[in-house]
GROMACS .gro file of C-alpha atoms in nm:
model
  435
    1UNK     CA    1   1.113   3.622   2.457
    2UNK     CA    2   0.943   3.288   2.293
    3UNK     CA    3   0.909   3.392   1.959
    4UNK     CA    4   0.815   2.993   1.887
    5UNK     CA    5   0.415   3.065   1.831
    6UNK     CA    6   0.453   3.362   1.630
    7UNK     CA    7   0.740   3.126   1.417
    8UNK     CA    8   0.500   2.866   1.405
    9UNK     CA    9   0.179   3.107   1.264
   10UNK     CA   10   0.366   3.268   1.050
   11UNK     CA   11   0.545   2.906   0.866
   12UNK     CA   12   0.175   2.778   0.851
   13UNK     CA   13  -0.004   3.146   0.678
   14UNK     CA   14   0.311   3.096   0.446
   15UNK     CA   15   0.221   2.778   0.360
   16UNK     CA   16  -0.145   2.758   0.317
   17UNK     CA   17  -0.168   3.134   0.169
   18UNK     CA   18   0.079   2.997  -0.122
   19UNK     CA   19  -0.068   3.007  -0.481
   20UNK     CA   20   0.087   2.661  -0.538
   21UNK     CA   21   0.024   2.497  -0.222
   22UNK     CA   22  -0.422   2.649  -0.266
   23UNK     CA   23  -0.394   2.483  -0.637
   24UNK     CA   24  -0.258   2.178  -0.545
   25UNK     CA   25  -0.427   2.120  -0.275
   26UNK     CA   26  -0.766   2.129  -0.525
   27UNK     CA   27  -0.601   1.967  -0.826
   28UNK     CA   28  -0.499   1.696  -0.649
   29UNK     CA   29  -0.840   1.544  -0.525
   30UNK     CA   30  -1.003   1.648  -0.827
   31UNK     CA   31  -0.732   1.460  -1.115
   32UNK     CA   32  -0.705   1.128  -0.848
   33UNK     CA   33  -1.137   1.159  -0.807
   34UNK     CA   34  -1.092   1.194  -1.268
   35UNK     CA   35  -0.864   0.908  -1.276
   36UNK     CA   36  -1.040   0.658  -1.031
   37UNK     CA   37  -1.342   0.767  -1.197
   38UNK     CA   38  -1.218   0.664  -1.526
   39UNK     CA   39  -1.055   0.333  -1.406
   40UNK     CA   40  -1.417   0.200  -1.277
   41UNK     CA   41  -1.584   0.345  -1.552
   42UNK     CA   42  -1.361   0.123  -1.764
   43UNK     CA   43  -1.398  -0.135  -1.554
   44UNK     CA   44  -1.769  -0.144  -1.556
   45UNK     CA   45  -1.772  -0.133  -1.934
   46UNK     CA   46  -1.524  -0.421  -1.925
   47UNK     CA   47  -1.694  -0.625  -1.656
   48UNK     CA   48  -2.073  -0.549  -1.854
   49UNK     CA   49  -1.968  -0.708  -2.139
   50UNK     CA   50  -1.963  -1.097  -2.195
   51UNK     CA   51  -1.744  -1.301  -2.350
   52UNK     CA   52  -1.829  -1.563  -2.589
   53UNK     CA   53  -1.573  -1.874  -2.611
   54UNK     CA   54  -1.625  -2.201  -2.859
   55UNK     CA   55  -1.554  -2.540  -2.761
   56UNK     CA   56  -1.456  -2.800  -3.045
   57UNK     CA   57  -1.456  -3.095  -2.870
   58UNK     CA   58  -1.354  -3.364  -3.103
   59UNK     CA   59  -1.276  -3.637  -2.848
   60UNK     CA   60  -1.636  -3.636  -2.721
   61UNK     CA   61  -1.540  -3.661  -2.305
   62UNK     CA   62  -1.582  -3.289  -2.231
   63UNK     CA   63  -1.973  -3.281  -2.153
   64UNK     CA   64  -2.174  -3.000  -1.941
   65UNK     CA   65  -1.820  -2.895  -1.799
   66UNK     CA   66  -1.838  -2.535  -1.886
   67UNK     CA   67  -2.130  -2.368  -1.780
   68UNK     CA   68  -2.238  -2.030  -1.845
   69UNK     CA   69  -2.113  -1.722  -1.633
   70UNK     CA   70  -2.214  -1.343  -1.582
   71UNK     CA   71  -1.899  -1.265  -1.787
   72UNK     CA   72  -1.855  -1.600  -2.000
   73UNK     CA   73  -2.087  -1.769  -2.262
   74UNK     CA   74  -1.946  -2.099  -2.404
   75UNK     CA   75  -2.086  -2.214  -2.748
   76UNK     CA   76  -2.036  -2.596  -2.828
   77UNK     CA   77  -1.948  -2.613  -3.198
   78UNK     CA   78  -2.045  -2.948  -3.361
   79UNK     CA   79  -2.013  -3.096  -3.704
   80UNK     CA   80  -1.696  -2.914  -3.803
   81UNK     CA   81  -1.364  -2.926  -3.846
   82UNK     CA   82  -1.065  -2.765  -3.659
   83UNK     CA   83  -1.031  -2.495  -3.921
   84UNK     CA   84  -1.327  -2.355  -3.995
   85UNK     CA   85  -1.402  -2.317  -3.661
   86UNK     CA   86  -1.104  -2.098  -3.631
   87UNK     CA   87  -1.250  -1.882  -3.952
   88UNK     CA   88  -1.631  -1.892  -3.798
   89UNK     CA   89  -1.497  -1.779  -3.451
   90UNK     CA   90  -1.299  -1.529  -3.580
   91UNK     CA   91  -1.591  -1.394  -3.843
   92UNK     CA   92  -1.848  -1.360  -3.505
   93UNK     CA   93  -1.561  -1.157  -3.314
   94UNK     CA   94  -1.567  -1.454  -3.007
   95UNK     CA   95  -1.341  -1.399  -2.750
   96UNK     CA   96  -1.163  -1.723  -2.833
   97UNK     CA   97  -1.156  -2.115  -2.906
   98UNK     CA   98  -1.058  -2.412  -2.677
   99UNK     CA   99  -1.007  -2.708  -2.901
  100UNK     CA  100  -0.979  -3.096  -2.774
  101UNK     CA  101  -0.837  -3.304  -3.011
  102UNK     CA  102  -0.974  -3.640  -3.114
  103UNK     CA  103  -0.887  -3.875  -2.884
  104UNK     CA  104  -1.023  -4.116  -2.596
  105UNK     CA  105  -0.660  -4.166  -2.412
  106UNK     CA  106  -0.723  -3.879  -2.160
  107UNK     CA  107  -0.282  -3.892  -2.093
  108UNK     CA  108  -0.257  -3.827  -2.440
  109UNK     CA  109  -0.524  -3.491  -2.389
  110UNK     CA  110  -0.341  -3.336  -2.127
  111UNK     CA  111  -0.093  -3.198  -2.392
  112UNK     CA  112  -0.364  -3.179  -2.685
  113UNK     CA  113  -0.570  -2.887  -2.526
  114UNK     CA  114  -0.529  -2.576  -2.732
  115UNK     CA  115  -0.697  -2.243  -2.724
  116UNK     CA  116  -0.669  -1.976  -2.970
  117UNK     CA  117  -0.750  -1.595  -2.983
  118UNK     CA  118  -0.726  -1.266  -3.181
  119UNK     CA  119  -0.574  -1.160  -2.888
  120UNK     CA  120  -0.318  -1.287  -2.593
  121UNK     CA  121  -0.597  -1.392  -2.375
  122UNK     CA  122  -0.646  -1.338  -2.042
  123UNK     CA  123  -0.435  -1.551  -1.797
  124UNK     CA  124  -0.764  -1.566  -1.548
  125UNK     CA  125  -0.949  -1.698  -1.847
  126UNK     CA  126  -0.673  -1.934  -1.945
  127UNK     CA  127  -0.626  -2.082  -1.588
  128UNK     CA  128  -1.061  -2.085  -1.543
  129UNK     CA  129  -1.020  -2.312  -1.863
  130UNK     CA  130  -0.735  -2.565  -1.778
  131UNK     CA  131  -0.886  -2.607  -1.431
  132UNK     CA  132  -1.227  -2.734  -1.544
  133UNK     CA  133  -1.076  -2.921  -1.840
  134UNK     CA  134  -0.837  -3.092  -1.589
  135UNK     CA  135  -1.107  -3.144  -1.310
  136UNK     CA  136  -1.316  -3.349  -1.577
  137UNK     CA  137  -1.073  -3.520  -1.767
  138UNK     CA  138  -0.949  -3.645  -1.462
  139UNK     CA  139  -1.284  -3.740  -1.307
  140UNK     CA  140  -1.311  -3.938  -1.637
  141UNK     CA  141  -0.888  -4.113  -1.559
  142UNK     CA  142  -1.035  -4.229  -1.179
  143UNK     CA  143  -1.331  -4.397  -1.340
  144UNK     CA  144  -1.194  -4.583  -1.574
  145UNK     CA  145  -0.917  -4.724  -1.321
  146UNK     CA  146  -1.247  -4.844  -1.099
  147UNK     CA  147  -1.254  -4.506  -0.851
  148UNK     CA  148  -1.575  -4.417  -0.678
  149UNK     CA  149  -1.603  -4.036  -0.732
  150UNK     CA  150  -1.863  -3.989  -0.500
  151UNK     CA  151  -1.713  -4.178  -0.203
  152UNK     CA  152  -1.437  -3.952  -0.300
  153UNK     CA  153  -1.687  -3.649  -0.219
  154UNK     CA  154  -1.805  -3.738   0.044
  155UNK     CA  155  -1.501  -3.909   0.178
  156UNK     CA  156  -1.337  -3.520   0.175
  157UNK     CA  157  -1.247  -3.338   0.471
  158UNK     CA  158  -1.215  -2.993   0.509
  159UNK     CA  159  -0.991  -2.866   0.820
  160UNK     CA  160  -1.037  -2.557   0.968
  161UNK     CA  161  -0.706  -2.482   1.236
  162UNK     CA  162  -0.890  -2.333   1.540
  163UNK     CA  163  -0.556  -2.089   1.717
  164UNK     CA  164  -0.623  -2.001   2.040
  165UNK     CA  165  -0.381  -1.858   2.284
  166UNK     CA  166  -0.309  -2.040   2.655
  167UNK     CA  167  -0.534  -1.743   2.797
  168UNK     CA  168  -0.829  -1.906   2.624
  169UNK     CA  169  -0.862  -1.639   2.394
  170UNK     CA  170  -0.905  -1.731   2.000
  171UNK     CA  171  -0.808  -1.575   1.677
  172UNK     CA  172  -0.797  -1.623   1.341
  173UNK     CA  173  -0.601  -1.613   0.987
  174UNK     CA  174  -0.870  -1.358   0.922
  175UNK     CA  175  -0.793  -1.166   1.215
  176UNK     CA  176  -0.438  -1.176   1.152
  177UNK     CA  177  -0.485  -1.048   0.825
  178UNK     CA  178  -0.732  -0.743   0.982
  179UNK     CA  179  -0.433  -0.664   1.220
  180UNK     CA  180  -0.153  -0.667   0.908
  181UNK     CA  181  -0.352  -0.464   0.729
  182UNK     CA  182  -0.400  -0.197   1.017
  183UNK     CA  183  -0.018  -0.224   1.078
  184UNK     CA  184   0.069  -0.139   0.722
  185UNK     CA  185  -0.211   0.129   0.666
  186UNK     CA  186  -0.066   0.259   0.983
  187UNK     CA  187   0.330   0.249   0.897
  188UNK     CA  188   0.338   0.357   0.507
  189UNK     CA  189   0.098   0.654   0.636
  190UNK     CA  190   0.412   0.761   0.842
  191UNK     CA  191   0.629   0.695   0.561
  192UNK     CA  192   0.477   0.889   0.342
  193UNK     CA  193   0.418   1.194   0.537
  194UNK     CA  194   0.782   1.196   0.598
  195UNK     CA  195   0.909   1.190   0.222
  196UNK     CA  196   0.639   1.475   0.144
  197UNK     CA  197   0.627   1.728   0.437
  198UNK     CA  198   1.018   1.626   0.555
  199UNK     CA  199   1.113   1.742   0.181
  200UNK     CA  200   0.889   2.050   0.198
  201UNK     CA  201   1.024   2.192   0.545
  202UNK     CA  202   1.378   2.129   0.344
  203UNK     CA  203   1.280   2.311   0.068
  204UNK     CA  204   1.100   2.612   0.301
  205UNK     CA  205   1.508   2.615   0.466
  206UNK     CA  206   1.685   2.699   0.095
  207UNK     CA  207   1.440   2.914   0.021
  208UNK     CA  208   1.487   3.140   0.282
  209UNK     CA  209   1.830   3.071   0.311
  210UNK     CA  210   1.861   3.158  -0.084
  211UNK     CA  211   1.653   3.420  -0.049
  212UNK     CA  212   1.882   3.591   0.268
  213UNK     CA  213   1.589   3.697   0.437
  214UNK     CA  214   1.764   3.426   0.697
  215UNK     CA  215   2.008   3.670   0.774
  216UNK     CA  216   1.667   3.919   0.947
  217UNK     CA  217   1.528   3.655   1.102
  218UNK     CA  218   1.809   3.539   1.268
  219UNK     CA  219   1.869   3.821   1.407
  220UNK     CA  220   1.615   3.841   1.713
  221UNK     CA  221   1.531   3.458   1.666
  222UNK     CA  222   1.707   3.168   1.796
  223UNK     CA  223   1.785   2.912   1.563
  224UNK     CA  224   1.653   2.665   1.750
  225UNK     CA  225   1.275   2.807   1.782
  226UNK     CA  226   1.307   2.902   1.401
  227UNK     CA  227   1.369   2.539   1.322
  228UNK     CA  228   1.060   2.395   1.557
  229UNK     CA  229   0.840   2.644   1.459
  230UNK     CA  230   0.961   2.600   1.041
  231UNK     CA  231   0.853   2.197   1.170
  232UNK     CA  232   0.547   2.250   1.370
  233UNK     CA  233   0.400   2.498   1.106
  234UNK     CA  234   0.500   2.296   0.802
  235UNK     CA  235   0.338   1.972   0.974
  236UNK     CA  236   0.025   2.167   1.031
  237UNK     CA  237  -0.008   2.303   0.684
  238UNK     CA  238   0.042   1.946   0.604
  239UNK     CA  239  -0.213   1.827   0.824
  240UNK     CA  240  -0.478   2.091   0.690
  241UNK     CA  241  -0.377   1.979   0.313
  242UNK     CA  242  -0.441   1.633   0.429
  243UNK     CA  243  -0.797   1.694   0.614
  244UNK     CA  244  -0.870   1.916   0.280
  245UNK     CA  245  -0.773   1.626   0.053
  246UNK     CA  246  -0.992   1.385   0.266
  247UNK     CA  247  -1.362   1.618   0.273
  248UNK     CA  248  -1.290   1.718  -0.089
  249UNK     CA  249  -1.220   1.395  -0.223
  250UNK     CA  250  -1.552   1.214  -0.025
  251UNK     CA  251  -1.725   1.535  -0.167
  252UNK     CA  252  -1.630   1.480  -0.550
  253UNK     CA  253  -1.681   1.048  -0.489
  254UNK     CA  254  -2.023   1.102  -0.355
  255UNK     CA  255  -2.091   1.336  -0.664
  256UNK     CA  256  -1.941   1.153  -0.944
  257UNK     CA  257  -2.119   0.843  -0.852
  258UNK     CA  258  -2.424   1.065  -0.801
  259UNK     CA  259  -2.414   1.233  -1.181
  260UNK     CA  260  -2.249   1.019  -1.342
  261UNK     CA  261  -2.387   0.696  -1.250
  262UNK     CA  262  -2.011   0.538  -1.157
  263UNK     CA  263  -2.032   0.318  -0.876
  264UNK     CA  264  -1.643   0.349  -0.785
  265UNK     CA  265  -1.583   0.052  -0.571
  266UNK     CA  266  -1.669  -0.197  -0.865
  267UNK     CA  267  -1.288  -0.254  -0.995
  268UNK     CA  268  -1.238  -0.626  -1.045
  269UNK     CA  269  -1.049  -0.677  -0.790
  270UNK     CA  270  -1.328  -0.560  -0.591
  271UNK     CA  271  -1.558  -0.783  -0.735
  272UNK     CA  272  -1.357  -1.064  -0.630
  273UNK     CA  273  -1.334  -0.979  -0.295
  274UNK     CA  274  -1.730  -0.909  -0.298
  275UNK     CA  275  -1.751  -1.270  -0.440
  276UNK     CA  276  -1.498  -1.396  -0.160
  277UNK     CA  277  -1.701  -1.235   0.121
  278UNK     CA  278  -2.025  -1.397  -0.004
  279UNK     CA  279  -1.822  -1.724   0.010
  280UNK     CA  280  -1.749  -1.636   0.361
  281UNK     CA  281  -2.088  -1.566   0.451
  282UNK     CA  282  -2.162  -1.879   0.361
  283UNK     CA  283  -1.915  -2.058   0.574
  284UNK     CA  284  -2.023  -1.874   0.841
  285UNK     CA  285  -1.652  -1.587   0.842
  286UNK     CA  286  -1.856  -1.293   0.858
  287UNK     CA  287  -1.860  -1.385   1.234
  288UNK     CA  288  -1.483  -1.426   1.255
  289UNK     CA  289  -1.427  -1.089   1.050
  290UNK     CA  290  -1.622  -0.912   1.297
  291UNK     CA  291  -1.459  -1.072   1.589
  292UNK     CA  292  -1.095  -0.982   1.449
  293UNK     CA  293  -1.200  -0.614   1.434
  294UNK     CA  294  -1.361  -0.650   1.782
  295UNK     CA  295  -1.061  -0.841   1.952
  296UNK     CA  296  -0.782  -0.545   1.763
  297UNK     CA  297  -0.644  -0.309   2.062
  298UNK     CA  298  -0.821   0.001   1.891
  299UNK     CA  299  -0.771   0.252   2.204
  300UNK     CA  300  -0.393   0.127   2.201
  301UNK     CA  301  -0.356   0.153   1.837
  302UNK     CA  302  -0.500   0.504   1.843
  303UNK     CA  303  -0.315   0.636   2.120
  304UNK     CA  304   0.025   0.471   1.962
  305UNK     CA  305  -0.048   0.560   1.643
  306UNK     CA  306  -0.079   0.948   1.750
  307UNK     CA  307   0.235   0.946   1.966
  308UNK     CA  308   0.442   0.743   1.749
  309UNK     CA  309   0.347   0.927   1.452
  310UNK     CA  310   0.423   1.250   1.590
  311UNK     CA  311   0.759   1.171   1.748
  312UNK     CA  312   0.872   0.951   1.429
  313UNK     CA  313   0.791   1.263   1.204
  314UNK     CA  314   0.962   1.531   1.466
  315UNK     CA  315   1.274   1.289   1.440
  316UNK     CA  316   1.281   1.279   1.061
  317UNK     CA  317   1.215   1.650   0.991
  318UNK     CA  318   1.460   1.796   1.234
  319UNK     CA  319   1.726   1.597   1.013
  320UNK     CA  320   1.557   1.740   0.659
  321UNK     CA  321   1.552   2.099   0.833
  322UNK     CA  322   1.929   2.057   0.916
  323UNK     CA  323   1.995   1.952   0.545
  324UNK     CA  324   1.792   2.243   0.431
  325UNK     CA  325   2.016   2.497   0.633
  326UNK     CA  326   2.357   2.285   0.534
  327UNK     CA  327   2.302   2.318   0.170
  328UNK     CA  328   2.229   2.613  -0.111
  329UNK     CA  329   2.005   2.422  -0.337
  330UNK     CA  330   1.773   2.096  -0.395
  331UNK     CA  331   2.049   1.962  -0.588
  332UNK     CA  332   2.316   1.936  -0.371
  333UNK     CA  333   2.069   1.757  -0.113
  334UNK     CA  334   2.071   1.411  -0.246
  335UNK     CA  335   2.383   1.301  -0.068
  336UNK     CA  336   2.295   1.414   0.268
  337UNK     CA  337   1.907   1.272   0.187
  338UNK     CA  338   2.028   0.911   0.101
  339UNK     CA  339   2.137   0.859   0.441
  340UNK     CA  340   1.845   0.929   0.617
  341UNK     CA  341   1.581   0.751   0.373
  342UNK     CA  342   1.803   0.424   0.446
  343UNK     CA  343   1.680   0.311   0.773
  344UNK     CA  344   1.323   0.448   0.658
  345UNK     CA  345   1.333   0.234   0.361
  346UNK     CA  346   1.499  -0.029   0.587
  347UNK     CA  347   1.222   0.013   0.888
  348UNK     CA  348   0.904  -0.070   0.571
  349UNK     CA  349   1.097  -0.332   0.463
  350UNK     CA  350   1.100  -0.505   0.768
  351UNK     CA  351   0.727  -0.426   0.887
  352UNK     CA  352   0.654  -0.637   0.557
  353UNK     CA  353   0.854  -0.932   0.536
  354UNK     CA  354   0.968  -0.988   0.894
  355UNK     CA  355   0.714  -0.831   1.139
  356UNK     CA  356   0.423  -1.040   0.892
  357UNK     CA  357   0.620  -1.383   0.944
  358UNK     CA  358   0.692  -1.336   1.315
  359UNK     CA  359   0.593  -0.989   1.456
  360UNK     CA  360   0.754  -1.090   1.849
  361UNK     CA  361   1.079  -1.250   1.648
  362UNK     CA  362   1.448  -1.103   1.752
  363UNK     CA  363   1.413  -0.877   1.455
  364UNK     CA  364   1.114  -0.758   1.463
  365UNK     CA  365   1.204  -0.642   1.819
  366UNK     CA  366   1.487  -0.516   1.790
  367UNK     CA  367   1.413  -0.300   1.489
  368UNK     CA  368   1.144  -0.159   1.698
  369UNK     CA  369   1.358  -0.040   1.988
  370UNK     CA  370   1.579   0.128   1.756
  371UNK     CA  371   1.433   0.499   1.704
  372UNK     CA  372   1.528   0.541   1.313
  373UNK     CA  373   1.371   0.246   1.222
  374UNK     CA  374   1.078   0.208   1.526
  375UNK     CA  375   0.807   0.464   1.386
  376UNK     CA  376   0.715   0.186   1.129
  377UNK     CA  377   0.806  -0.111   1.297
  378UNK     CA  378   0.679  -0.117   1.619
  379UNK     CA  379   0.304   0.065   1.498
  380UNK     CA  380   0.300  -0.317   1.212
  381UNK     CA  381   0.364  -0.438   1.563
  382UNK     CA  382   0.112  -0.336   1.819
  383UNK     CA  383  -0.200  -0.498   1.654
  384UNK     CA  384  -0.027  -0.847   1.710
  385UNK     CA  385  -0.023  -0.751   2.090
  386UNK     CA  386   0.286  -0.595   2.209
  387UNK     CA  387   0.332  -0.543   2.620
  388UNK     CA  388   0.304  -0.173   2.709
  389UNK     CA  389   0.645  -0.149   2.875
  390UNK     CA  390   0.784  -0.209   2.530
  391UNK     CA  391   0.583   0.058   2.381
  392UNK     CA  392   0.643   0.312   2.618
  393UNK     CA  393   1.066   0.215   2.601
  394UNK     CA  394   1.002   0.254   2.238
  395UNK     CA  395   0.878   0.571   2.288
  396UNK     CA  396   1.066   0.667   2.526
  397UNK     CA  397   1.401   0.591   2.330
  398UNK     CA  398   1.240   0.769   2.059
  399UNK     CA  399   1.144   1.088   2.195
  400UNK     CA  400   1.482   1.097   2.378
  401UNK     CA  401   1.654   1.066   2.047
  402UNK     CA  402   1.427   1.322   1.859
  403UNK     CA  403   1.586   1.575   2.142
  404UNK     CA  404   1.930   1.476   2.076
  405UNK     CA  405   1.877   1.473   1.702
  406UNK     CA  406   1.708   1.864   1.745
  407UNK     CA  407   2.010   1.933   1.979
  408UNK     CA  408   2.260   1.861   1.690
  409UNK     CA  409   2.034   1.945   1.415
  410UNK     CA  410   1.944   2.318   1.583
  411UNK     CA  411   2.436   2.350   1.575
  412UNK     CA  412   2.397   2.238   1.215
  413UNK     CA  413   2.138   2.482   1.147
  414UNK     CA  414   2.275   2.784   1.346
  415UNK     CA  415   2.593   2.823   1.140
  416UNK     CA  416   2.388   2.669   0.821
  417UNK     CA  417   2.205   2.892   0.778
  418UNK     CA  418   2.410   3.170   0.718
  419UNK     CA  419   2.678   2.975   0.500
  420UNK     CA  420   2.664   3.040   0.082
  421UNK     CA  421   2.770   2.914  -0.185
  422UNK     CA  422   2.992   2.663  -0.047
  423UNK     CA  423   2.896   2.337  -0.067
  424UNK     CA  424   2.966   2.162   0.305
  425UNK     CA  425   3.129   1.820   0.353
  426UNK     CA  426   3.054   1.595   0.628
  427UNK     CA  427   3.370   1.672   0.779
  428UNK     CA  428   3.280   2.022   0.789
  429UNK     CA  429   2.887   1.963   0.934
  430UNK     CA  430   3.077   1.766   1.181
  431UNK     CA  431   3.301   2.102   1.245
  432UNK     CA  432   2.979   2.300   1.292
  433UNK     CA  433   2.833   2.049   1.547
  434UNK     CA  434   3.132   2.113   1.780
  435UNK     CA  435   3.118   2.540   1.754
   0.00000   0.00000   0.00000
């Protein structure tokens, strides 16, 4: 008799009826929601207020270079010397003082520029400051060797590569970057769910295992539909914690922001990219951006992503389920773990330093033949166009692998799971495969 559906409803009740799993699965939202909440509350307080920096310009040559900001007022102190500055700044509480010493031999400036704070100052605000004092001081070097600065300006070209492939069809840097981003989203989503549900299917194994209520089971179950339905239900509970985390956390964003007046997306960094997407509008990218999302395989990526995901994870957790029935306790688990977090580690490493530089290189295809490593890989692949005979090998080799790795996973398990207190060797897991 299949026993797999019942195996599989009963894993997932388990899990999602479990006082730790409900509490979790409520804290978690609500402390991330607290802390984000917190972080652009801070952020809006620190991006409200201005600060106030004094020049003492003593050599005279520094005129209307700094100009007022949102975040940055600049005072021009006149009439005094380099030390009382220092104690009037510091009596107002300003931010900081840039002082240029007295001189008229601009070479000699570019190591007389000094800027002191209370505080280490911000590098941003250090680098803002040597870039306008350098722009202007060496405006001021080309006109006094004869330069025309504004045939220089308007003797400037900017170049803007055009790629294009030989099917006539064009793309980006911005596009590229759409499709890296989608690759990566795509591939540490896998990895992820791997470390956190593979470890909690292990940990479901030694429980039971611990707990001999194995040694029931077992007895009118065969190991191997007790191991895919400990997977399938685990995944699902995992799934459902996932969706939960998703409505919850939209739920408490939209209602922070709401009450409290926290408008979450305004981090800095954010800001900057607001302020570099106005740039682009200007330039005329907005097009482009839209064109690399409308020019990404999004039926392909979705269909891969789906398939891939759920063969990659099926792979990974069959191995954590085998560890689970080989061992009597999370501690003994780390040397058997190691092994199989390598080529997972190994797989994100790649995506991110090889499939970015050249996603059809000998590496990058390899690695995502190769079914340990081609979960990751080859979905950081696919938005850089990758024929569909490769995918489906891929998959293919994957899938086929997954069935060998439950085939040798479900030996490991059978006589696994009723071994205790003896912790196995290699040698001896390779002893069980063979029975």
């Amino acid at each position: 008799m299949n026993h797999l559906p019942l195996i599989i409803k009963r894993e997932y009740l388990t899990k999602v009826k479990n006082k730790a799993f409900i509490v979790m699965t409520i804290i978690s939202p609500v402390v991330l929601i607290a802390l984000i909440a917190t972080v652009a509350y801070l952020s809006q307080i620190s991006s409200n207020k201005v600060r106030t920096i004094a020049v003492l310009d003593e050599s005279g040559l520094i005129k209307d270079t700094f100009k007022d900001s949102e975040t940055t007022k600049y005072i021009y102190l006149k009439n005094i010397d380099l030390e009382a500055a220092k104690v009037l700044v510091k009596a107002q509480e300003d931010y900081g003082l840039l002082h240029i010493e007295k001189s008229l031999d601009v070479n000699y400036l570019e190591n007389h520029v000094k800027f002191y704070s209370e505080d280490s100052p911000s590098l941003s605000v250090v680098t803002s400051l040597e870039n306008k004092v350098e722009k202007s001081l060496t405006d001021i070097k080309l006109q006094q060797v004869g330069v025309d600065l504004d045939k220089i300006e308007s003797a400037k070209i900017e170049v803007s590569i055009v790629q294009e492939n030989f099917s006539g069809e064009k793309t980006s840097k911005v596009e590229s970057i759409i499709k890296l981003a989608f690759g990566g989203a795509a591939g540490y989503l896998l990895f992820m769910f791997i470390i956190i549900y593979g470890n909690m299917i292990m940990r479901s194994v030694i429980e039971e295992k611990t707990s001999r209520v194995i040694e029931v089971i077992i007895s009118s179950v065969k190991p191997m539909q007790l191991m895919l339905g400990k997977i399938i239900g685990t995944s699902l509970a995992g799934i459902t914690q996932i969706i939960i985390w998703i409505i919850l956390g939209g739920l408490l964003t939209a209602l922070v922001g709401f009450v409290f007046g926290i408008d979450m997306s305004q981090t800095p960094q954010q800001q900057v990219i607001q302020q570099s997407i106005l740039d682009q509008q200007l330039n005329g990218q907005v097009t482009t951006i839209l064109t690399g999302f409308y020019h990404l395989p999004l039926t392909n990526l979705i269909i891969a992503f789906v398939l891939f995901f759920i063969a990659g994870y099926l792979l990974y957790s069959s191995m954590y389920a085998a560890i689970g029935a080989a061992v009597d306790n999370e501690t003994d688990t780390q040397q058997f773990v190691f092994p199989i977090l390598m080529p997972l580690i190994l797989s994100v490493y790649i995506g991110f330093f090889t499939v970015i530089e050249d996603p059809h290189g000998t590496v990058s295809t390899i690695f995502s033949f190769i079914p340990l490593t081609s979960p990751v890989v080859m979905l950081m692949r696919i938005p850089f166009g990758v024929p569909i005979w490769q995918q489906l090998l891929s998959l293919l080799l994957l899938v086929g692998s997954f069935l060998l790795t439950v085939w040798f996973a479900a030996k490991i398990y059978r006589v696994g799971i009723l071994m205790y207190g003896k912790k196995p060797t290699y040698k001896e897991l390779i002893k069980w495969i063979k029975y």
